[in-house]
Amino acid sequence: MATINDNYLKLKAGYLFPEIARRVNAFAEAHPEAKIIRLGIGDVTEPLPEACRTAMIKAVEEMGDRTLFKGYGPEQGYAWLREKIAAHDFQARGCEVDASEIFVSDGSKCDCGNILDIFGDNNTIAVTDPVYPVYVDTNVMAGHTGEANEKGEYGGLIYLPISAENHFTAEIPAQKVDLIYLCFPNNPTGATASREHLKAWVDYAKAHGSIIFFDAAYEAFITDPAIPHSIYEIEGARECAIEFRSFSKNAGFTGTRCALTVVPKTLTAKAADGSNVELWKLWNRRQSTKFNGVSYIVQRGAEAVYSPEGQAQTKALVSFYMENARIIREQLTAAGLTVFGGINAPYVWVKTPNNLSSWDFFDKLLTICNVVGTPGSGFGAAGEGYFRISAFNSRENVEVAMKRITEKFKG
Ligand code: PLP
């Protein structure tokens, strides 16, 4: 009889979003007249930029021409896309990242999980709490953890709490950790990391031989010029960090799928025999073996992000969501709620009033305002007492939702 990967049985069965759906459906059934507005899920709502669509249409036409048709492309992504990414996203910010160190992929979610393929099973792993759940669950699947306790914390993982008390930036751990996941701007808290904070992490990682997984999926939403967009803006990061980026949120590619991972050639980790091995070589081998590249059409769409029109259109897209975030912040503050994030990130992290639990606040917002958000406790034990509101929505939905909340909560 075949056997399974028993680690999957340790996973908490995707509790958060199914439970939200269950509660929303039950409420909608009991109140069919309610016009429910969903500000919970972090998916984009606005159409793909015209520059990307035009480029993709042209690429589709090329695929119908025998002389221009493309079959398998390079597993790492086409050089013309990687060169533009290197120049615009990294070199223009003073980061020493070469096109050959960029691996184009079909998503940061996959890359964050797949990266574990090239690391050993005995690393000590740290995540923030609250956290983007993919970092945790992929480690559970890979057998890097024990069972979860009643709070949903897995044995063997080191949780670094982030809350208002530490300005949502995890304290550098006292003990040695080998792999550290950092996400800035942060999902779910909307917090950012200063240059000094990132430098402290890079210094720590270099001192301990640790590797930082830096998830910059939301870097396009940074408005403060002092905040780094890339970990490679910090000296020494080329010796200790892998960075994940995505076209999902800046260019609306959540359904189109294109992302990238940077693995500097200067990055090494230890083999069992004590030798230092280049991680770039391992990731290149992993991708060449298990991945056959992103479609030519999609890569042409991603390339168009870097054209003058694409730059203007993606900037406008990001500004649109950030205006939503501003409205959410202002209105919730006016309603007497304490809010964080939403200035350099598309997420607003709300402190629940009167010490309500995250789920009690969820129910309250659903029943009295017919607005759906995401309970902070769903992102980790330290998210209890917080609530995430996403700025990814139409202006009308945001305005109506905020009007309902201010009316019900004010005074
Ligand atoms: N990283 C973070 C922090 C995210 O919030 C998300 C999506 O919500 C992703 C990665 C996934 O990005 P992609 O659409 O490229 O898979």
Tab-separated table of C-alpha atoms and ligand atoms in Angstrom:
chain	number	residue	atom	x	y	z
A	1	MET	CA	0.000	0.000	0.000
A	2	ALA	CA	1.292	3.428	-0.889
A	3	THR	CA	1.877	5.787	2.001
A	4	ILE	CA	1.389	9.520	2.287
A	5	ASN	CA	3.484	12.418	3.474
A	6	ASP	CA	2.191	12.351	7.037
A	7	ASN	CA	3.296	15.936	7.569
A	8	TYR	CA	0.173	17.004	5.676
A	9	LEU	CA	-1.895	15.598	8.529
A	10	LYS	CA	-0.315	18.131	10.885
A	11	LEU	CA	-1.717	21.051	8.873
A	12	LYS	CA	-4.500	23.023	10.460
A	13	ALA	CA	-7.186	22.428	7.822
A	14	GLY	CA	-7.240	25.829	6.060
A	15	TYR	CA	-9.368	27.225	8.856
A	16	LEU	CA	-9.347	30.981	8.213
A	17	PHE	CA	-10.957	31.598	4.821
A	18	PRO	CA	-13.405	28.656	4.967
A	19	GLU	CA	-14.564	29.858	8.392
A	20	ILE	CA	-15.003	33.408	7.052
A	21	ALA	CA	-17.022	31.997	4.139
A	22	ARG	CA	-19.138	29.876	6.514
A	23	ARG	CA	-20.033	32.843	8.708
A	24	VAL	CA	-20.685	35.151	5.737
A	25	ASN	CA	-22.887	32.550	4.012
A	26	ALA	CA	-24.890	31.895	7.183
A	27	PHE	CA	-25.449	35.633	7.625
A	28	ALA	CA	-26.365	36.140	3.958
A	29	GLU	CA	-28.877	33.299	4.124
A	30	ALA	CA	-30.536	34.750	7.207
A	31	HIS	CA	-30.449	38.310	5.764
A	32	PRO	CA	-30.895	38.035	1.997
A	33	GLU	CA	-31.469	41.799	1.748
A	34	ALA	CA	-28.006	42.648	3.191
A	35	LYS	CA	-25.521	44.077	0.665
A	36	ILE	CA	-22.339	42.520	1.972
A	37	ILE	CA	-19.027	44.215	1.082
A	38	ARG	CA	-15.936	42.039	1.213
A	39	LEU	CA	-12.739	43.788	2.271
A	40	GLY	CA	-11.142	40.585	3.452
A	41	ILE	CA	-9.211	38.843	0.708
A	42	GLY	CA	-5.956	40.270	-0.656
A	43	ASP	CA	-6.821	39.857	-4.340
A	44	VAL	CA	-6.733	42.795	-6.742
A	45	THR	CA	-9.930	44.064	-8.351
A	46	GLU	CA	-8.895	46.478	-11.104
A	47	PRO	CA	-8.169	45.487	-14.741
A	48	LEU	CA	-4.722	44.708	-16.139
A	49	PRO	CA	-2.816	47.790	-17.351
A	50	GLU	CA	-3.365	48.499	-21.042
A	51	ALA	CA	0.362	48.311	-21.793
A	52	CYS	CA	0.446	44.729	-20.476
A	53	ARG	CA	-2.658	43.696	-22.391
A	54	THR	CA	-1.354	45.204	-25.635
A	55	ALA	CA	1.970	43.390	-25.227
A	56	MET	CA	0.224	40.104	-24.517
A	57	ILE	CA	-2.096	40.460	-27.529
A	58	LYS	CA	0.948	41.077	-29.729
A	59	ALA	CA	2.630	38.015	-28.209
A	60	VAL	CA	-0.449	35.892	-28.950
A	61	GLU	CA	-0.298	37.020	-32.588
A	62	GLU	CA	3.400	36.088	-32.729
A	63	MET	CA	2.488	32.624	-31.498
A	64	GLY	CA	0.278	32.276	-34.589
A	65	ASP	CA	3.180	33.034	-36.917
A	66	ARG	CA	5.430	30.076	-37.695
A	67	THR	CA	8.535	32.275	-37.869
A	68	LEU	CA	7.879	33.958	-34.504
A	69	PHE	CA	6.334	31.039	-32.621
A	70	LYS	CA	7.952	30.191	-29.261
A	71	GLY	CA	8.091	26.772	-27.680
A	72	TYR	CA	9.844	26.087	-24.398
A	73	GLY	CA	11.634	29.170	-23.163
A	74	PRO	CA	14.528	29.345	-20.712
A	75	GLU	CA	13.484	27.909	-17.323
A	76	GLN	CA	14.935	31.033	-15.686
A	77	GLY	CA	12.834	33.405	-17.830
A	78	TYR	CA	13.698	35.254	-21.041
A	79	ALA	CA	16.841	37.392	-20.803
A	80	TRP	CA	15.007	40.479	-22.116
A	81	LEU	CA	12.644	40.361	-19.106
A	82	ARG	CA	15.349	39.552	-16.557
A	83	GLU	CA	17.515	42.401	-17.832
A	84	LYS	CA	14.670	44.901	-17.472
A	85	ILE	CA	13.900	43.658	-13.955
A	86	ALA	CA	17.563	43.913	-12.973
A	87	ALA	CA	17.903	47.430	-14.381
A	88	HIS	CA	14.614	48.941	-13.147
A	89	ASP	CA	13.896	47.148	-9.886
A	90	PHE	CA	17.421	46.740	-8.575
A	91	GLN	CA	20.261	48.570	-10.329
A	92	ALA	CA	18.249	51.829	-10.485
A	93	ARG	CA	18.055	51.642	-6.673
A	94	GLY	CA	21.770	51.021	-6.331
A	95	CYS	CA	21.416	47.259	-5.775
A	96	GLU	CA	24.050	45.017	-7.274
A	97	VAL	CA	21.741	42.416	-8.832
A	98	ASP	CA	22.616	40.889	-12.185
A	99	ALA	CA	20.013	39.582	-14.650
A	100	SER	CA	21.537	36.111	-14.308
A	101	GLU	CA	20.628	36.121	-10.598
A	102	ILE	CA	16.921	36.625	-11.387
A	103	PHE	CA	14.622	33.634	-11.820
A	104	VAL	CA	11.234	34.450	-13.372
A	105	SER	CA	8.410	32.279	-12.065
A	106	ASP	CA	4.649	31.886	-12.020
A	107	GLY	CA	4.226	33.217	-8.496
A	108	SER	CA	5.827	34.222	-5.252
A	109	LYS	CA	3.564	31.829	-3.404
A	110	CYS	CA	5.154	28.901	-5.250
A	111	ASP	CA	8.655	30.322	-4.904
A	112	CYS	CA	8.307	30.867	-1.128
A	113	GLY	CA	7.337	27.215	-0.780
A	114	ASN	CA	9.648	25.730	-3.405
A	115	ILE	CA	12.754	27.415	-2.038
A	116	LEU	CA	12.745	24.884	0.806
A	117	ASP	CA	13.720	22.206	-1.747
A	118	ILE	CA	17.308	23.446	-1.701
A	119	PHE	CA	17.687	23.648	2.094
A	120	GLY	CA	18.333	20.895	4.604
A	121	ASP	CA	15.803	19.511	7.058
A	122	ASN	CA	17.613	20.476	10.232
A	123	ASN	CA	17.583	24.254	9.947
A	124	THR	CA	16.136	26.351	12.754
A	125	ILE	CA	13.386	28.437	11.183
A	126	ALA	CA	11.928	31.750	12.362
A	127	VAL	CA	8.711	33.409	11.226
A	128	THR	CA	6.953	36.494	12.474
A	129	ASP	CA	3.626	36.187	14.255
A	130	PRO	CA	1.243	37.190	12.617
A	131	VAL	CA	2.560	35.868	9.315
A	132	TYR	CA	1.665	35.120	5.673
A	133	PRO	CA	0.528	31.508	6.300
A	134	VAL	CA	2.346	30.044	3.270
A	135	TYR	CA	5.730	30.328	5.031
A	136	VAL	CA	4.502	28.205	7.919
A	137	ASP	CA	2.435	25.637	6.031
A	138	THR	CA	5.174	24.870	3.502
A	139	ASN	CA	7.550	24.127	6.370
A	140	VAL	CA	4.939	21.860	7.934
A	141	MET	CA	4.558	20.009	4.614
A	142	ALA	CA	8.334	19.646	4.332
A	143	GLY	CA	8.465	18.012	7.769
A	144	HIS	CA	10.319	20.879	9.422
A	145	THR	CA	7.900	21.181	12.355
A	146	GLY	CA	6.188	19.227	15.062
A	147	GLU	CA	2.446	19.258	15.731
A	148	ALA	CA	0.432	22.458	16.235
A	149	ASN	CA	-0.683	23.442	19.740
A	150	GLU	CA	-4.146	24.786	20.606
A	151	LYS	CA	-3.064	28.285	19.478
A	152	GLY	CA	-2.015	26.921	16.098
A	153	GLU	CA	1.718	27.287	16.789
A	154	TYR	CA	3.839	24.470	15.372
A	155	GLY	CA	6.506	22.827	17.472
A	156	GLY	CA	10.017	23.494	16.191
A	157	LEU	CA	9.294	26.879	14.610
A	158	ILE	CA	10.474	30.075	16.266
A	159	TYR	CA	7.707	32.681	16.318
A	160	LEU	CA	8.750	36.325	16.530
A	161	PRO	CA	5.737	38.332	17.737
A	162	ILE	CA	4.996	41.611	15.963
A	163	SER	CA	2.537	44.003	17.547
A	164	ALA	CA	1.989	47.685	18.266
A	165	GLU	CA	4.452	47.346	21.187
A	166	ASN	CA	7.410	46.692	18.850
A	167	HIS	CA	6.027	48.794	15.952
A	168	PHE	CA	5.299	45.592	14.059
A	169	THR	CA	8.972	44.868	13.454
A	170	ALA	CA	10.196	41.653	15.014
A	171	GLU	CA	12.981	41.849	17.503
A	172	ILE	CA	16.217	40.185	16.434
A	173	PRO	CA	16.197	36.768	18.147
A	174	ALA	CA	18.546	36.062	21.008
A	175	GLN	CA	19.238	32.540	19.748
A	176	LYS	CA	20.721	31.448	16.415
A	177	VAL	CA	18.238	30.781	13.624
A	178	ASP	CA	19.237	29.471	10.197
A	179	LEU	CA	16.314	30.579	8.016
A	180	ILE	CA	14.286	33.745	8.633
A	181	TYR	CA	11.196	34.870	6.736
A	182	LEU	CA	10.737	38.640	6.541
A	183	CYS	CA	7.922	40.305	4.619
A	184	PHE	CA	8.049	44.069	4.097
A	185	PRO	CA	5.776	45.898	3.429
A	186	ASN	CA	4.046	43.372	5.610
A	187	ASN	CA	1.041	41.216	4.971
A	188	PRO	CA	-1.049	41.333	7.163
A	189	THR	CA	0.008	44.289	9.338
A	190	GLY	CA	0.902	46.804	6.587
A	191	ALA	CA	4.100	47.644	8.518
A	192	THR	CA	7.391	48.512	6.842
A	193	ALA	CA	11.010	48.061	7.877
A	194	SER	CA	13.433	50.955	8.121
A	195	ARG	CA	16.917	50.739	6.674
A	196	GLU	CA	18.284	50.411	10.238
A	197	HIS	CA	15.965	47.507	11.042
A	198	LEU	CA	16.894	45.647	7.862
A	199	LYS	CA	20.561	46.331	8.506
A	200	ALA	CA	20.215	44.778	11.956
A	201	TRP	CA	18.755	41.642	10.328
A	202	VAL	CA	21.478	41.499	7.689
A	203	ASP	CA	24.172	41.921	10.352
A	204	TYR	CA	22.538	39.175	12.428
A	205	ALA	CA	22.257	36.845	9.432
A	206	LYS	CA	25.872	37.396	8.436
A	207	ALA	CA	27.086	36.839	11.987
A	208	HIS	CA	25.175	33.538	12.280
A	209	GLY	CA	25.441	32.238	8.713
A	210	SER	CA	21.651	32.544	8.408
A	211	ILE	CA	19.647	33.058	5.226
A	212	ILE	CA	16.893	35.697	5.083
A	213	PHE	CA	13.908	35.013	2.825
A	214	PHE	CA	12.817	38.560	2.020
A	215	ASP	CA	9.311	38.782	0.570
A	216	ALA	CA	8.908	42.128	-1.204
A	217	ALA	CA	5.564	41.344	-2.883
A	218	TYR	CA	4.250	44.753	-1.788
A	219	GLU	CA	7.315	46.950	-2.415
A	220	ALA	CA	5.472	49.012	-5.073
A	221	PHE	CA	3.182	50.355	-2.361
A	222	ILE	CA	5.993	52.100	-0.471
A	223	THR	CA	5.395	55.846	-0.520
A	224	ASP	CA	8.069	56.944	1.985
A	225	PRO	CA	11.362	57.465	0.087
A	226	ALA	CA	13.402	56.519	3.176
A	227	ILE	CA	12.071	52.945	3.217
A	228	PRO	CA	14.099	50.354	1.269
A	229	HIS	CA	12.270	48.491	-1.508
A	230	SER	CA	14.790	45.681	-1.656
A	231	ILE	CA	16.892	43.884	0.949
A	232	TYR	CA	19.831	44.378	-1.452
A	233	GLU	CA	19.768	48.095	-0.642
A	234	ILE	CA	21.409	46.959	2.595
A	235	GLU	CA	25.142	46.301	2.495
A	236	GLY	CA	25.971	42.653	2.993
A	237	ALA	CA	22.547	41.340	1.903
A	238	ARG	CA	24.078	39.649	-1.135
A	239	GLU	CA	25.790	37.278	1.312
A	240	CYS	CA	22.674	36.382	3.303
A	241	ALA	CA	19.372	37.055	1.488
A	242	ILE	CA	17.056	35.677	-1.163
A	243	GLU	CA	14.359	38.093	-2.346
A	244	PHE	CA	10.894	37.275	-3.694
A	245	ARG	CA	9.005	39.724	-5.900
A	246	SER	CA	5.730	39.511	-7.768
A	247	PHE	CA	3.811	41.286	-10.517
A	248	SER	CA	0.572	40.274	-8.757
A	249	LYS	CA	-0.114	43.386	-6.769
A	250	ASN	CA	1.694	46.219	-8.619
A	251	ALA	CA	0.414	45.204	-12.071
A	252	GLY	CA	-2.693	43.153	-11.246
A	253	PHE	CA	-1.147	39.810	-12.300
A	254	THR	CA	-2.845	37.691	-9.609
A	255	GLY	CA	-4.709	35.801	-12.331
A	256	THR	CA	-2.063	36.212	-15.036
A	257	ARG	CA	0.818	34.861	-12.879
A	258	CYS	CA	4.338	36.212	-13.007
A	259	ALA	CA	6.879	36.716	-10.249
A	260	LEU	CA	10.596	36.439	-9.643
A	261	THR	CA	13.162	35.285	-7.138
A	262	VAL	CA	16.636	36.743	-6.746
A	263	VAL	CA	19.369	34.365	-5.659
A	264	PRO	CA	22.713	36.199	-5.624
A	265	LYS	CA	25.689	34.199	-6.825
A	266	THR	CA	27.517	35.302	-3.677
A	267	LEU	CA	25.127	33.343	-1.443
A	268	THR	CA	26.261	30.054	0.059
A	269	ALA	CA	25.139	27.539	2.666
A	270	LYS	CA	26.810	24.494	4.203
A	271	ALA	CA	26.728	20.981	2.791
A	272	ALA	CA	26.850	17.948	5.116
A	273	ASP	CA	30.597	17.632	4.465
A	274	GLY	CA	31.124	21.178	5.754
A	275	SER	CA	31.809	22.722	2.364
A	276	ASN	CA	30.117	25.938	1.234
A	277	VAL	CA	27.771	25.474	-1.706
A	278	GLU	CA	26.416	28.242	-3.960
A	279	LEU	CA	22.667	28.465	-3.525
A	280	TRP	CA	22.310	29.952	-7.026
A	281	LYS	CA	23.555	26.668	-8.517
A	282	LEU	CA	21.092	24.633	-6.489
A	283	TRP	CA	18.115	26.884	-7.283
A	284	ASN	CA	19.073	26.908	-10.966
A	285	ARG	CA	19.203	23.100	-10.891
A	286	ARG	CA	15.902	22.904	-9.029
A	287	GLN	CA	14.108	25.244	-11.427
A	288	SER	CA	15.589	23.601	-14.531
A	289	THR	CA	14.397	20.214	-13.273
A	290	LYS	CA	10.978	20.972	-11.827
A	291	PHE	CA	9.843	24.059	-13.766
A	292	ASN	CA	9.508	24.807	-17.462
A	293	GLY	CA	9.252	28.570	-17.367
A	294	VAL	CA	6.467	31.147	-17.519
A	295	SER	CA	4.578	31.450	-20.795
A	296	TYR	CA	6.103	33.734	-23.438
A	297	ILE	CA	2.850	35.709	-23.593
A	298	VAL	CA	2.829	36.429	-19.859
A	299	GLN	CA	6.515	37.374	-19.828
A	300	ARG	CA	5.859	39.874	-22.631
A	301	GLY	CA	3.015	41.260	-20.480
A	302	ALA	CA	5.374	41.578	-17.514
A	303	GLU	CA	8.041	43.216	-19.682
A	304	ALA	CA	5.510	45.908	-20.632
A	305	VAL	CA	5.379	46.959	-16.967
A	306	TYR	CA	8.807	48.545	-17.585
A	307	SER	CA	7.786	50.553	-20.672
A	308	PRO	CA	7.033	54.251	-20.057
A	309	GLU	CA	3.298	53.566	-20.489
A	310	GLY	CA	3.478	50.499	-18.249
A	311	GLN	CA	5.301	52.460	-15.562
A	312	ALA	CA	2.672	55.211	-15.655
A	313	GLN	CA	-0.223	52.735	-15.643
A	314	THR	CA	1.102	50.566	-12.808
A	315	LYS	CA	1.860	53.690	-10.792
A	316	ALA	CA	-1.747	54.803	-11.319
A	317	LEU	CA	-2.995	51.361	-10.268
A	318	VAL	CA	-0.951	51.421	-7.075
A	319	SER	CA	-2.089	55.011	-6.343
A	320	PHE	CA	-5.690	53.962	-6.805
A	321	TYR	CA	-5.396	51.267	-4.138
A	322	MET	CA	-3.393	53.559	-1.879
A	323	GLU	CA	-6.135	56.163	-2.073
A	324	ASN	CA	-8.509	53.411	-0.926
A	325	ALA	CA	-6.101	52.720	1.936
A	326	ARG	CA	-6.056	56.399	2.867
A	327	ILE	CA	-9.861	56.522	2.923
A	328	ILE	CA	-9.991	53.385	5.072
A	329	ARG	CA	-7.417	54.752	7.527
A	330	GLU	CA	-9.064	58.148	7.817
A	331	GLN	CA	-12.591	56.886	8.153
A	332	LEU	CA	-11.746	54.186	10.680
A	333	THR	CA	-9.760	56.692	12.725
A	334	ALA	CA	-12.720	59.093	12.576
A	335	ALA	CA	-14.907	56.221	13.805
A	336	GLY	CA	-12.674	56.025	16.892
A	337	LEU	CA	-10.692	52.928	15.894
A	338	THR	CA	-6.919	52.611	16.210
A	339	VAL	CA	-5.347	51.729	12.882
A	340	PHE	CA	-1.873	50.776	11.652
A	341	GLY	CA	-0.423	50.250	8.175
A	342	GLY	CA	-2.123	51.506	5.025
A	343	ILE	CA	0.511	54.197	4.338
A	344	ASN	CA	3.172	52.121	2.593
A	345	ALA	CA	1.068	48.996	2.118
A	346	PRO	CA	-2.394	48.086	0.829
A	347	TYR	CA	-3.443	46.604	4.182
A	348	VAL	CA	-4.847	48.428	7.180
A	349	TRP	CA	-4.397	46.619	10.496
A	350	VAL	CA	-7.063	47.611	12.958
A	351	LYS	CA	-6.913	47.200	16.749
A	352	THR	CA	-10.230	45.710	17.783
A	353	PRO	CA	-12.119	48.074	20.092
A	354	ASN	CA	-12.935	47.257	23.731
A	355	ASN	CA	-10.600	44.254	23.716
A	356	LEU	CA	-12.949	42.327	21.460
A	357	SER	CA	-11.445	39.156	20.056
A	358	SER	CA	-10.660	39.211	16.330
A	359	TRP	CA	-13.595	36.889	15.590
A	360	ASP	CA	-16.024	38.854	17.797
A	361	PHE	CA	-15.096	42.013	15.908
A	362	PHE	CA	-15.527	40.122	12.631
A	363	ASP	CA	-19.059	39.119	13.664
A	364	LYS	CA	-19.868	42.642	14.824
A	365	LEU	CA	-18.712	44.233	11.576
A	366	LEU	CA	-20.563	41.615	9.547
A	367	THR	CA	-23.837	41.854	11.417
A	368	ILE	CA	-24.091	45.595	12.024
A	369	CYS	CA	-22.237	46.987	8.962
A	370	ASN	CA	-22.418	44.027	6.545
A	371	VAL	CA	-18.676	44.449	5.963
A	372	VAL	CA	-16.263	41.507	5.852
A	373	GLY	CA	-12.615	41.765	6.902
A	374	THR	CA	-10.062	39.211	8.066
A	375	PRO	CA	-9.614	38.347	11.754
A	376	GLY	CA	-6.012	38.976	12.784
A	377	SER	CA	-5.876	35.768	14.805
A	378	GLY	CA	-6.120	33.859	11.519
A	379	PHE	CA	-2.549	34.983	10.723
A	380	GLY	CA	-1.129	33.753	14.030
A	381	ALA	CA	-1.667	33.863	17.771
A	382	ALA	CA	-0.162	37.363	18.113
A	383	GLY	CA	-2.717	38.661	15.574
A	384	GLU	CA	-5.448	38.185	18.198
A	385	GLY	CA	-7.106	41.510	18.958
A	386	TYR	CA	-6.416	42.828	15.435
A	387	PHE	CA	-8.282	42.828	12.167
A	388	ARG	CA	-7.077	43.231	8.539
A	389	ILE	CA	-8.876	45.414	6.041
A	390	SER	CA	-7.697	45.245	2.445
A	391	ALA	CA	-7.534	48.266	0.142
A	392	PHE	CA	-7.937	46.018	-2.916
A	393	ASN	CA	-11.466	46.926	-3.931
A	394	SER	CA	-13.511	49.381	-5.968
A	395	ARG	CA	-13.679	52.960	-4.701
A	396	GLU	CA	-17.427	52.650	-4.345
A	397	ASN	CA	-17.227	49.552	-2.144
A	398	VAL	CA	-14.584	51.173	0.052
A	399	GLU	CA	-16.580	54.369	0.439
A	400	VAL	CA	-19.864	52.604	1.194
A	401	ALA	CA	-18.191	50.238	3.672
A	402	MET	CA	-16.437	53.087	5.490
A	403	LYS	CA	-19.649	55.151	5.628
A	404	ARG	CA	-21.447	52.230	7.249
A	405	ILE	CA	-18.662	51.764	9.801
A	406	THR	CA	-18.381	55.448	10.735
A	407	GLU	CA	-22.162	55.704	11.126
A	408	LYS	CA	-22.357	52.697	13.426
A	409	PHE	CA	-19.178	53.192	15.441
A	410	LYS	CA	-19.019	56.954	15.908
A	411	GLY	CA	-20.073	58.087	19.359
B	1	PLP	N1	3.763	37.007	-0.582
B	1	PLP	C1	2.849	37.668	0.126
B	1	PLP	C2	3.253	38.322	1.392
B	1	PLP	C3	1.522	37.735	-0.300
B	1	PLP	O1	0.618	38.390	0.437
B	1	PLP	C4	1.160	37.101	-1.498
B	1	PLP	C5	-0.222	37.120	-2.005
B	1	PLP	O2	-1.158	37.548	-1.412
B	1	PLP	C6	2.144	36.411	-2.189
B	1	PLP	C7	3.440	36.384	-1.721
B	1	PLP	C8	1.788	35.626	-3.423
B	1	PLP	O3	2.102	36.260	-4.588
B	1	PLP	P1	1.877	35.582	-5.992
B	1	PLP	O4	0.537	36.030	-6.492
B	1	PLP	O5	3.017	36.072	-6.821
B	1	PLP	O6	1.920	34.093	-5.830
